PDB file of C-alpha atoms and ligand atoms in Angstrom:
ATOM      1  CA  UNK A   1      14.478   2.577  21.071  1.00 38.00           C
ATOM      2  CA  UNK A   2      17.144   2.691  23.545  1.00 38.00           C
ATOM      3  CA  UNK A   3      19.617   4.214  20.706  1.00 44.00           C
ATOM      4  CA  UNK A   4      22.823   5.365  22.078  1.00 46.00           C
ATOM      5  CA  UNK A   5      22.777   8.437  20.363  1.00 46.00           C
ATOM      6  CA  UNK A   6      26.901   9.027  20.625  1.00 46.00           C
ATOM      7  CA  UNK A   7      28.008   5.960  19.152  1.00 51.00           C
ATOM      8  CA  UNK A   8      25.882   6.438  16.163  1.00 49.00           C
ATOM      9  CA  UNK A   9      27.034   9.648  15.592  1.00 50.00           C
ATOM     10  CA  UNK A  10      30.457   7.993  14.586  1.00 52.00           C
ATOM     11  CA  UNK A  11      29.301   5.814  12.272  1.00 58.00           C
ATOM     12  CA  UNK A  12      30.045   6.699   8.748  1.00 68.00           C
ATOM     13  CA  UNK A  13      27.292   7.331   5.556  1.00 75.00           C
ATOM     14  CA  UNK A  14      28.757   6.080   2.589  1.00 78.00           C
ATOM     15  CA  UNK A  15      26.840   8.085  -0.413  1.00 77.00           C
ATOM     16  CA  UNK A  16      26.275   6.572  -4.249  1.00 75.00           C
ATOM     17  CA  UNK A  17      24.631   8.752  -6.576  1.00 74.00           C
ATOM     18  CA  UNK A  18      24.318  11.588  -8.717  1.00 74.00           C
ATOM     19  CA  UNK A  19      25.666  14.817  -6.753  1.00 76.00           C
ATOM     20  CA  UNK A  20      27.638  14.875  -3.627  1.00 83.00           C
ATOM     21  CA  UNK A  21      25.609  15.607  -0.669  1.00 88.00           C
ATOM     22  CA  UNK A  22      26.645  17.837   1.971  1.00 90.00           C
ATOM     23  CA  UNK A  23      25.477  16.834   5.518  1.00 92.00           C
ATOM     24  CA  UNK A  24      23.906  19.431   7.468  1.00 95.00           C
ATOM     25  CA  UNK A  25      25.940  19.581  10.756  1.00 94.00           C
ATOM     26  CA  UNK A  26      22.652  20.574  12.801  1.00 96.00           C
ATOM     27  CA  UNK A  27      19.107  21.620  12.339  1.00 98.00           C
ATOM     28  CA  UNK A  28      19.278  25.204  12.715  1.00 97.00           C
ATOM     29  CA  UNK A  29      21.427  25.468   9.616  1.00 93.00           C
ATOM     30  CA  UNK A  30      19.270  22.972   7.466  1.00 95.00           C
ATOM     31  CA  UNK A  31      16.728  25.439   5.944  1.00 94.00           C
ATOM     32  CA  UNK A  32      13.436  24.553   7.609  1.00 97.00           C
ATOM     33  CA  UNK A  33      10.737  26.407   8.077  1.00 96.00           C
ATOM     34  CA  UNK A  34      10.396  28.010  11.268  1.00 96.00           C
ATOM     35  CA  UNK A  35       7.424  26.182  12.591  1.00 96.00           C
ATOM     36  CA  UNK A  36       9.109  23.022  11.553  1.00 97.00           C
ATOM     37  CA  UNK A  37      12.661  24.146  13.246  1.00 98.00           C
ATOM     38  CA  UNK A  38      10.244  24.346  16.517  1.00 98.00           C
ATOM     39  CA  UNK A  39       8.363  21.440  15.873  1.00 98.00           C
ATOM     40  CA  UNK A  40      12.055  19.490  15.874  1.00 98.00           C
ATOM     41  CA  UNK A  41      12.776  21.245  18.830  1.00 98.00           C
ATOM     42  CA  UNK A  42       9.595  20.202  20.483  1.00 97.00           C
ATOM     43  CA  UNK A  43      10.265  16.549  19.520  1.00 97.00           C
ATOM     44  CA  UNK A  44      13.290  17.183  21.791  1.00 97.00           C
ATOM     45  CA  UNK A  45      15.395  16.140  18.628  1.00 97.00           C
ATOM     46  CA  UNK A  46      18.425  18.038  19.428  1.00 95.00           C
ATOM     47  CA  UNK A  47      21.080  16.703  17.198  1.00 95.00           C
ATOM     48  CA  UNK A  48      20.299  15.041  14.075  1.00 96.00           C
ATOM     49  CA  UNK A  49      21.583  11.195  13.414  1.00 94.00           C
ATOM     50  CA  UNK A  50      23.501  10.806  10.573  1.00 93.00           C
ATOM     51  CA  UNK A  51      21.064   9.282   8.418  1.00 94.00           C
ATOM     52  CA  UNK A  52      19.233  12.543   8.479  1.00 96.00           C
ATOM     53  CA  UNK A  53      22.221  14.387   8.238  1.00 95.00           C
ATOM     54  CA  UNK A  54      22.094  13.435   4.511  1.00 93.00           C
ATOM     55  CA  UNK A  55      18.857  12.622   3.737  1.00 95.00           C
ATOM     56  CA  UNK A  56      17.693  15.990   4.939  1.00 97.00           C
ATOM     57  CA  UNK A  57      20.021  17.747   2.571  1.00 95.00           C
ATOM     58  CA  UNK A  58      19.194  14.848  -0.059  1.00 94.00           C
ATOM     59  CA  UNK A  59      15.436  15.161  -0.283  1.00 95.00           C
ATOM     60  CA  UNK A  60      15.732  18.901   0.119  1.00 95.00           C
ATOM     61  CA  UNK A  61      17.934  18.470  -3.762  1.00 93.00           C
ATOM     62  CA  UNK A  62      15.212  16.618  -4.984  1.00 92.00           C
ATOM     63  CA  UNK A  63      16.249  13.206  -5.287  1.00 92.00           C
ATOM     64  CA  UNK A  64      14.621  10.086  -4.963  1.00 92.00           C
ATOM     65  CA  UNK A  65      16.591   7.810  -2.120  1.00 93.00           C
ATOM     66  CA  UNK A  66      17.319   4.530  -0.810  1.00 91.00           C
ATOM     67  CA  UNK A  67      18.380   4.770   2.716  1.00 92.00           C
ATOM     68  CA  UNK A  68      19.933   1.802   4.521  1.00 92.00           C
ATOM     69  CA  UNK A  69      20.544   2.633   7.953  1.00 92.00           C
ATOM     70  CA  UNK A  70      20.105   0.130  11.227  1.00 90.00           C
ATOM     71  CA  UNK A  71      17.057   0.471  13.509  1.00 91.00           C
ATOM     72  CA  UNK A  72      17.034   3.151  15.697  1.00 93.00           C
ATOM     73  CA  UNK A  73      18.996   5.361  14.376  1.00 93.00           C
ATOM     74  CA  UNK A  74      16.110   7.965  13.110  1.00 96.00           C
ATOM     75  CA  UNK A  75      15.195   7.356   9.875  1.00 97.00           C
ATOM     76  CA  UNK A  76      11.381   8.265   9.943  1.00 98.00           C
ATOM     77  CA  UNK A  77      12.346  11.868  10.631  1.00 98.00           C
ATOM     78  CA  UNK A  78      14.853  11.296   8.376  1.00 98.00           C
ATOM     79  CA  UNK A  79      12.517  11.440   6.076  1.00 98.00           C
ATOM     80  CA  UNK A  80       9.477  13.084   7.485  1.00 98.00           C
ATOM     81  CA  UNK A  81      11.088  16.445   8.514  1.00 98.00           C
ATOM     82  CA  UNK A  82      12.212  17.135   4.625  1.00 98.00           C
ATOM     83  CA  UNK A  83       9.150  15.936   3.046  1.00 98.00           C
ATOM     84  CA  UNK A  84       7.010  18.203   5.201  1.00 97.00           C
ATOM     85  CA  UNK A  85       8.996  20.659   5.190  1.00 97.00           C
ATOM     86  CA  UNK A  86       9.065  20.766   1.424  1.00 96.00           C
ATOM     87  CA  UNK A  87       5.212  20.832   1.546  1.00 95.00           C
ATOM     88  CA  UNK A  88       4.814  23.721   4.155  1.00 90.00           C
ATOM     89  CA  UNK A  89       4.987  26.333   1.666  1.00 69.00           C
ATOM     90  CA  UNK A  90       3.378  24.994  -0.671  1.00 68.00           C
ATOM     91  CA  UNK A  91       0.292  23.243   1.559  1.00 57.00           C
ATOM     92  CA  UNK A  92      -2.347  25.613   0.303  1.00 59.00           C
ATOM     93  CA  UNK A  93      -1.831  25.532  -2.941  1.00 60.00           C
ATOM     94  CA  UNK A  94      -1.229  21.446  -3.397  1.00 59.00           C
ATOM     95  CA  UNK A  95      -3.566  20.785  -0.333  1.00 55.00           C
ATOM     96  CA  UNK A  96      -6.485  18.153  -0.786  1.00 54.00           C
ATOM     97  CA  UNK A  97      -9.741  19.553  -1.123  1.00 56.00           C
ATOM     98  CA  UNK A  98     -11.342  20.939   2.562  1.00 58.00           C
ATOM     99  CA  UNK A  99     -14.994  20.832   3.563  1.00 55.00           C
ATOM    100  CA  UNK A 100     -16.463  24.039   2.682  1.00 52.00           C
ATOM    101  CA  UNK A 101     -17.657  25.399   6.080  1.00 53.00           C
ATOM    102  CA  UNK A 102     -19.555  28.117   3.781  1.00 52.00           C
ATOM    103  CA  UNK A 103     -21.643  25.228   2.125  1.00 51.00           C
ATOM    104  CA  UNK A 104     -22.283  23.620   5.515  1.00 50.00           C
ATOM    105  CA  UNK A 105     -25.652  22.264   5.387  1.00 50.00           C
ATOM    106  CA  UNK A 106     -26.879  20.699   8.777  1.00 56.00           C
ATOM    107  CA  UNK A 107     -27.623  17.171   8.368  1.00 49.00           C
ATOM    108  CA  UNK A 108     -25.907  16.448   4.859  1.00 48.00           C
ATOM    109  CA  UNK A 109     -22.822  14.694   4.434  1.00 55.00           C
ATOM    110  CA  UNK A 110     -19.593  16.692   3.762  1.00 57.00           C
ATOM    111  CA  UNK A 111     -17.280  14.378   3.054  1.00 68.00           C
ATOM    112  CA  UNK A 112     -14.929  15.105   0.838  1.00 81.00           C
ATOM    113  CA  UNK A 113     -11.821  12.409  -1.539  1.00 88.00           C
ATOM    114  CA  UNK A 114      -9.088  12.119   0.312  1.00 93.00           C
ATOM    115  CA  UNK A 115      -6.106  13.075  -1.892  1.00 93.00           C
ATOM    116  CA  UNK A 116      -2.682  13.096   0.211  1.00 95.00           C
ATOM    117  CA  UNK A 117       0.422  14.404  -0.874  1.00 95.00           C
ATOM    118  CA  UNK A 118       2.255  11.933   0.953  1.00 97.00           C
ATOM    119  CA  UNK A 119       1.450   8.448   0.955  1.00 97.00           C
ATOM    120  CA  UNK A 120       4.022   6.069   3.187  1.00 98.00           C
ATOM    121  CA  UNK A 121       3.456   2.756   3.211  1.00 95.00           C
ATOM    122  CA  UNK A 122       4.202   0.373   6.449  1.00 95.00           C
ATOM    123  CA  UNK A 123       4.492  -2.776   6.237  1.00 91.00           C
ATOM    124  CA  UNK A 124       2.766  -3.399   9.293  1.00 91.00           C
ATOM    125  CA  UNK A 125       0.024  -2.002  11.850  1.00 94.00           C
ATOM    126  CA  UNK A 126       2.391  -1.299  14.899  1.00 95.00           C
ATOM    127  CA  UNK A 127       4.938   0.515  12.246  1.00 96.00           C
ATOM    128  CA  UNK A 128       2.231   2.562  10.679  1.00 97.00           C
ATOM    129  CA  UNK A 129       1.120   3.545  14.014  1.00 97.00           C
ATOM    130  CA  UNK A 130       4.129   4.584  15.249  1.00 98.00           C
ATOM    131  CA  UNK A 131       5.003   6.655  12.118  1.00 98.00           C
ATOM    132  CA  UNK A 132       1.662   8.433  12.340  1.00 98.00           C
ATOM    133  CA  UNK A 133       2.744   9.811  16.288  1.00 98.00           C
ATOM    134  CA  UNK A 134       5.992  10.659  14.647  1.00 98.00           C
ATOM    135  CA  UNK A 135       4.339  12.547  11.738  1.00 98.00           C
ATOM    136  CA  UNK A 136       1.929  14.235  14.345  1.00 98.00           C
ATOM    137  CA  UNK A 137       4.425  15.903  16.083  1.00 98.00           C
ATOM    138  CA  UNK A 138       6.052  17.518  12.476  1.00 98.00           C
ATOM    139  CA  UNK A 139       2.457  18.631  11.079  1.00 97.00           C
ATOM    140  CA  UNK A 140       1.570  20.571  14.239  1.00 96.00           C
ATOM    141  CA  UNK A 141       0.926  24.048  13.295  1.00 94.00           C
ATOM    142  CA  UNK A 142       1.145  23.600   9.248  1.00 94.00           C
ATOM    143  CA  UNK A 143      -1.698  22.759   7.060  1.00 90.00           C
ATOM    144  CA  UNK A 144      -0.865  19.182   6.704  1.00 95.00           C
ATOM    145  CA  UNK A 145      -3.030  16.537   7.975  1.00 95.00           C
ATOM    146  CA  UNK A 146      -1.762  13.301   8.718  1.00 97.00           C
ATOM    147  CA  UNK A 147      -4.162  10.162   8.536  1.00 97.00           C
ATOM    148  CA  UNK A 148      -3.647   6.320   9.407  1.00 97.00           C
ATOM    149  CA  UNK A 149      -5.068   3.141   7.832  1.00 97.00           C
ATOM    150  CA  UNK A 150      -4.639  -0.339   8.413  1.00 96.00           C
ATOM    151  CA  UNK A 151      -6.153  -3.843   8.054  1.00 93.00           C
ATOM    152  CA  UNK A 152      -7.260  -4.819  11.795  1.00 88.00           C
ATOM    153  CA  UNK A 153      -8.344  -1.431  12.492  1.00 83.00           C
ATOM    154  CA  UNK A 154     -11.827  -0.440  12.336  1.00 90.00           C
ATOM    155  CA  UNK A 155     -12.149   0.563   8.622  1.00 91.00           C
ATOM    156  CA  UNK A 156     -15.499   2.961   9.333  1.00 92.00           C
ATOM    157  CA  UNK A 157     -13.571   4.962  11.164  1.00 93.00           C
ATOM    158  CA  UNK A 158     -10.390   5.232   9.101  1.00 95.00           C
ATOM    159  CA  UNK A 159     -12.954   5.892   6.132  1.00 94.00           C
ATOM    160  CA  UNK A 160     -14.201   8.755   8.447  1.00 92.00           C
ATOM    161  CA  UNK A 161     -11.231   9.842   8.877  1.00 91.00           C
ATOM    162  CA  UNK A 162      -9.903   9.826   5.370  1.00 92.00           C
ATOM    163  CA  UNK A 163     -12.528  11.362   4.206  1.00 89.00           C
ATOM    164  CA  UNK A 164     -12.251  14.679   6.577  1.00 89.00           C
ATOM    165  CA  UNK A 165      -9.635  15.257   4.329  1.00 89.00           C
ATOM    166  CA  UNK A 166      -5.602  14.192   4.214  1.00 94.00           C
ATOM    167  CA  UNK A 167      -2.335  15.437   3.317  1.00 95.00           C
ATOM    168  CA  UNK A 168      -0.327  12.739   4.690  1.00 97.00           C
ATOM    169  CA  UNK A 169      -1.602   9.264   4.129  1.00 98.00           C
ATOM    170  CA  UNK A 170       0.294   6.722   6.407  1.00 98.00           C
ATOM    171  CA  UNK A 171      -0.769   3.320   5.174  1.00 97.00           C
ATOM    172  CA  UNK A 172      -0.486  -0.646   5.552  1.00 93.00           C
ATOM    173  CA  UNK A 173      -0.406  -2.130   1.871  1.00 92.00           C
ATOM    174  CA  UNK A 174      -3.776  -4.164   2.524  1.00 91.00           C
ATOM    175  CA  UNK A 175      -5.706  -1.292   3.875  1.00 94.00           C
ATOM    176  CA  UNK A 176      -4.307   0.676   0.997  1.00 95.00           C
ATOM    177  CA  UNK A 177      -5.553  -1.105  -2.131  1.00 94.00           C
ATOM    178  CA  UNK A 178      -8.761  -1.601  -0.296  1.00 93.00           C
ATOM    179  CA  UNK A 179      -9.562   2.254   0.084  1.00 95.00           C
ATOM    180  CA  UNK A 180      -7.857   2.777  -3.414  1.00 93.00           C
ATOM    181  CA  UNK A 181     -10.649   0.514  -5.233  1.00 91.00           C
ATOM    182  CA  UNK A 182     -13.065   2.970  -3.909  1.00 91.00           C
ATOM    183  CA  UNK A 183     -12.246   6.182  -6.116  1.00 87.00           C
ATOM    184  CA  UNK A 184     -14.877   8.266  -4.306  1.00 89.00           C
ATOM    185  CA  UNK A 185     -12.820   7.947  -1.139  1.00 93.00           C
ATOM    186  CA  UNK A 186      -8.986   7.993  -1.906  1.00 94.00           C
ATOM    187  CA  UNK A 187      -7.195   8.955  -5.004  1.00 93.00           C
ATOM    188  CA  UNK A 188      -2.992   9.007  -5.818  1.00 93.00           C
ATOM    189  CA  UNK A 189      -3.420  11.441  -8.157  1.00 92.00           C
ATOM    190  CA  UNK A 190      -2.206  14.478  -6.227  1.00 93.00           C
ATOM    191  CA  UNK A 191       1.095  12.336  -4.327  1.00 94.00           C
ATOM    192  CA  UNK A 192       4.118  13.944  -4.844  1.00 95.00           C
ATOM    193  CA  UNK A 193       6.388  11.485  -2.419  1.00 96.00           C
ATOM    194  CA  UNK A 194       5.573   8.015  -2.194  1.00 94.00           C
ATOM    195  CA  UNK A 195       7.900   6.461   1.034  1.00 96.00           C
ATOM    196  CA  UNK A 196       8.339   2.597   1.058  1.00 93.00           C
ATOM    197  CA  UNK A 197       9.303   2.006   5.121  1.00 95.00           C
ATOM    198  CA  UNK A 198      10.807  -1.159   6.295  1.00 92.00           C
ATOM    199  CA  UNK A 199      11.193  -1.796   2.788  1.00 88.00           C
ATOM    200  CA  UNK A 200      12.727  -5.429   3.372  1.00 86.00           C
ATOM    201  CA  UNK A 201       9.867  -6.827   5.110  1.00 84.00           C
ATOM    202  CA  UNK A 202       7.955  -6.135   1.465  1.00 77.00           C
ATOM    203  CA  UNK A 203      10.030  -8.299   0.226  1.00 70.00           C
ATOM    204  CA  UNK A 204       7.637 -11.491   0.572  1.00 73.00           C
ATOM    205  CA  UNK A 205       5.273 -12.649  -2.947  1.00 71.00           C
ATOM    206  CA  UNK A 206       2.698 -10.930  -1.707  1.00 75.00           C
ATOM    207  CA  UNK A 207       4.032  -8.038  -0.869  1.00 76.00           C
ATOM    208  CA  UNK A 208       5.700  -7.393  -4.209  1.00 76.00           C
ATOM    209  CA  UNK A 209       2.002  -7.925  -5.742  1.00 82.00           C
ATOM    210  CA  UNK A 210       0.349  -5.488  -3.530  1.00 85.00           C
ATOM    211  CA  UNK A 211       3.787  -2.839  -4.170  1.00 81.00           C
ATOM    212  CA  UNK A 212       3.188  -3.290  -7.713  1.00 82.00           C
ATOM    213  CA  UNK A 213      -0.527  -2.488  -7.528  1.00 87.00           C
ATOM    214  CA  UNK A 214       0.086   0.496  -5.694  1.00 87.00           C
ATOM    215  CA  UNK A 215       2.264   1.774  -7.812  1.00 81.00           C
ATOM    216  CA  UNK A 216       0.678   1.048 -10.985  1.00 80.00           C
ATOM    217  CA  UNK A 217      -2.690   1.930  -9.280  1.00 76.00           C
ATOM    218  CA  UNK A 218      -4.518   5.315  -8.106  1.00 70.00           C
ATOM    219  CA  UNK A 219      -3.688   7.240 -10.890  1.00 84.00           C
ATOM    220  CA  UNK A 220      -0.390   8.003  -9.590  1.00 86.00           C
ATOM    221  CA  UNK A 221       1.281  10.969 -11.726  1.00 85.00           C
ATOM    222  CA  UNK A 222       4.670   9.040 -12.079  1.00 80.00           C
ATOM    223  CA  UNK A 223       7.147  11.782 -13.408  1.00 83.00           C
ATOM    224  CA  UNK A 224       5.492  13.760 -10.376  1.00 88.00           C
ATOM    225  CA  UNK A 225       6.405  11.433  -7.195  1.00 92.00           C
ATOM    226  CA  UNK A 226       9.953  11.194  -5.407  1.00 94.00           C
ATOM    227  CA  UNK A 227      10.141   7.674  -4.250  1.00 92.00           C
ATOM    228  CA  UNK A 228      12.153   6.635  -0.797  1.00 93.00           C
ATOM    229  CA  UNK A 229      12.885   3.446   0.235  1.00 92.00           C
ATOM    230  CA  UNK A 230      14.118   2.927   3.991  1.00 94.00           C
ATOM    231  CA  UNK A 231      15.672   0.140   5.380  1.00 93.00           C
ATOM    232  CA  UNK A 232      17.645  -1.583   8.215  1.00 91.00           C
ATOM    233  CA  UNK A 233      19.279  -4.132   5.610  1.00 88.00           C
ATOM    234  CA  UNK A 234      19.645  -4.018   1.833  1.00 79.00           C
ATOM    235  CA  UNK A 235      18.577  -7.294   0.250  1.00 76.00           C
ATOM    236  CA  UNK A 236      19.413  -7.919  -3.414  1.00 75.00           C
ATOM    237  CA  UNK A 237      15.730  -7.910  -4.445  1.00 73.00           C
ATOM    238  CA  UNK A 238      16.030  -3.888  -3.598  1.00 73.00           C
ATOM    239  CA  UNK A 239      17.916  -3.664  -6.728  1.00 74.00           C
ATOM    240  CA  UNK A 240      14.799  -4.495  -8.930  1.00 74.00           C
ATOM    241  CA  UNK A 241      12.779  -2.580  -6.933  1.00 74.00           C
ATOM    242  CA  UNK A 242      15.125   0.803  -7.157  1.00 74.00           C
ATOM    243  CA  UNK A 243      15.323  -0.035 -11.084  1.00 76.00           C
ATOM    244  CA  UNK A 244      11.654  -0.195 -11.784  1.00 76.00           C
ATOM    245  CA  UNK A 245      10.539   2.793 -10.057  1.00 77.00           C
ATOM    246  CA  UNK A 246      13.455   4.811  -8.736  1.00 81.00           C
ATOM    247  CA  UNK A 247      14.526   7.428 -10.647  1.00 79.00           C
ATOM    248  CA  UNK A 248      18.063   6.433 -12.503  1.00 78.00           C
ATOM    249  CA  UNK A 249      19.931   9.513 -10.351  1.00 81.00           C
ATOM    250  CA  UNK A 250      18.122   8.229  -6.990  1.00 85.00           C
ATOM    251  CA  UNK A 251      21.000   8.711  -4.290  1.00 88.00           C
ATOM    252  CA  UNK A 252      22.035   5.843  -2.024  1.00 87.00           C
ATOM    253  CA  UNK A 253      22.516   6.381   1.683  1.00 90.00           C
ATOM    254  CA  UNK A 254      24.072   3.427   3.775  1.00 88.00           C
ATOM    255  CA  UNK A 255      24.911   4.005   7.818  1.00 85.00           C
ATOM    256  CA  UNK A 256      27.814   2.022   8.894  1.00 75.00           C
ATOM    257  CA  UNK A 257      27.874  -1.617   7.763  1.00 59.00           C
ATOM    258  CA  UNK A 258      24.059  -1.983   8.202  1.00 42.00           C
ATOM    259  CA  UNK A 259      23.117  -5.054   5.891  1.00 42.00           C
TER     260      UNK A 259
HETATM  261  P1  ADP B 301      14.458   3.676  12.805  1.00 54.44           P
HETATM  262  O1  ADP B 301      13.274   3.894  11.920  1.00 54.44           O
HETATM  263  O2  ADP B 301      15.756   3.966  12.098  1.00 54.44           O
HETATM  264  O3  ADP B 301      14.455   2.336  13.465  1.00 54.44           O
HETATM  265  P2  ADP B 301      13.172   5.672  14.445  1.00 54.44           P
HETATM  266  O4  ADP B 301      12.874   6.666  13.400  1.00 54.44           O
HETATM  267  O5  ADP B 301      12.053   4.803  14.893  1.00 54.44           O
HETATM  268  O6  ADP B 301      14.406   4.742  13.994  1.00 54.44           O
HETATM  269  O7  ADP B 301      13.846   6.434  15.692  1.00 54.44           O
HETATM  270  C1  ADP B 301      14.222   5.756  16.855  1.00 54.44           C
HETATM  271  C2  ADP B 301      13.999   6.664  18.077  1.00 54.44           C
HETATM  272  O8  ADP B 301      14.915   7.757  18.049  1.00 54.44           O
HETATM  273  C3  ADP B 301      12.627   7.288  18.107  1.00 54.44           C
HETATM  274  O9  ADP B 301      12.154   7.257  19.429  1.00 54.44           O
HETATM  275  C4  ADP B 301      12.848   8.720  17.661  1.00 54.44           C
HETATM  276  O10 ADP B 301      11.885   9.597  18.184  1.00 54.44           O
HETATM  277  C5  ADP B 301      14.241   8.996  18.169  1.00 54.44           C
HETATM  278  N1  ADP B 301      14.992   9.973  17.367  1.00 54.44           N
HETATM  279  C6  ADP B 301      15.080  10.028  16.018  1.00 54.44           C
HETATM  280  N2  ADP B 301      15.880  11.026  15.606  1.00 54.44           N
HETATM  281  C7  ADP B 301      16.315  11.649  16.722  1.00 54.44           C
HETATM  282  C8  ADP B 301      17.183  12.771  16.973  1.00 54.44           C
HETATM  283  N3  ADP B 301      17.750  13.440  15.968  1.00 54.44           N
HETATM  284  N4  ADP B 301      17.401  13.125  18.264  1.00 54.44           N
HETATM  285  C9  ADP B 301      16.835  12.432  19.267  1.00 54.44           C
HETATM  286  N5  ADP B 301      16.005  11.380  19.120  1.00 54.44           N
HETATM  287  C10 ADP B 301      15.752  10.972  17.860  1.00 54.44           C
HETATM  288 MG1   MG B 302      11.795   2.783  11.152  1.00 54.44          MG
END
């Protein structure tokens, strides 16, 4: 909040990884979708930060990433735009199963497993609510639907929710492993990205349980899921965390001298 949008445009991304990425200079050139090149526009997101002037282009390749970048400077679209847009084209055919208005049957229950595509996990509820408004505004007019869960909330509802169907699961770690015991309600088996945010508040014991038991949990498709961490700092615990579940050739993004 409050970013002063010209000074971070100086700062330099220093790059580690396999390939060389080439910034995009602007959204218009960076290959998205039209409805997503609108949906940008609509954010009033005229000039991308430099963060997501490489992790566009770096998701876009493939990669998994670890992105170290100072707050404010834009790293949920950073990795939001590229993710959906990656999805877009391919929403119907990977999208979680619908309620079938054809087998509507007044009266009897149509809820259906929620199986996202996306599942970003926030270390806390204000976070997670704020990156579901963000991911709102890049899923309008594509057949991705976000969702939000979170201990605190009123778990009914987010159950409702859920199971109305979800392509984008936006998550606190609690409420996570609580709707992933249920297997009637949420399953990992369908997630293709997996995005740690604020990655050094998980940091904590009990944090690093509940990451581990999402990750080993769900039946997540491992070889199937690009992993992202984003950060404001890099502590030296990320190194473990990169090694056990990034891929070796994950590229390393770091804004200024941020950590
Ligand atoms: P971070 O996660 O790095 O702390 P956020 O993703 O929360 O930063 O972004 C900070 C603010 O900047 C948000 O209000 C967001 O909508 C805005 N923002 C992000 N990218 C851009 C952009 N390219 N142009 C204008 N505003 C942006
Ligand atoms: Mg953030």
């Amino acid at each position: 909040q409050g970013v002063d949008f010209s000074n971070i445009s100086e700062l330099e991304v220093f790059q580690e990884g396999p390939a060389r990425v080439d910034p995009i200079a602007n959204f218009d050139t960076a290959g998205l979708h039209p409805v997503m090149l609108n949906n940008v526009k609509l954010a009033g997101y005229e000039t991308p930060t430099p963060i997501q002037r490489y992790c566009l282009p770096a998701i876009k390749m493939g990669y998994d990433v670890v992105a170290v970048a100072q707050t404010g400077s834009g790293k949920t679209a950073a990795y939001l735009i590229p993710i959906l847009n990656a999805l877009m084209g391919k929403a119907k055919k990977l999208a979680a199963p619908r309620p079938n208005p054809a087998q509507f049957v007044e009266g009897v229950d149509q809820a259906v497993r929620a199986e996202p595509l996306v599942v970003i996990v926030c270390p806390s509820r204000e976070l997670a609510v704020q990156v579901f408004s963000e991911a709102r505004k890049f899923c309008y007019r594509t057949m991705l639907r976000p969702c939000v869960i979170y201990g605190g909330g009123p778990a009914m509802e987010q159950r409702a929710q859920l199971q109305k169907g979800c392509d984008i699961l936006i998550a606190s770690p609690g409420r996570l492993i609580d709707f992933m015991d249920d297997t009637r309600l949420l399953s990992l088996r369908r997630v293709r990205y997996m995005v740690i945010d604020e990655a050094d508040e998980m940091l904590h014991d009990d944090w690093k349980t509940d990451f581990d038991t999402i990750m080993s949990g769900g039946e997540i498709e491992e070889g199937n899921v690009r992993y992202m961490l984003f950060s404001a700092t890099f502590p030296k615990q990320f190194r473990d965390i990169a090694k056990n579940h990034l891929a070796e050739t994950h590229v390393r993004l770091r804004v200024g001298r941020a950590g």
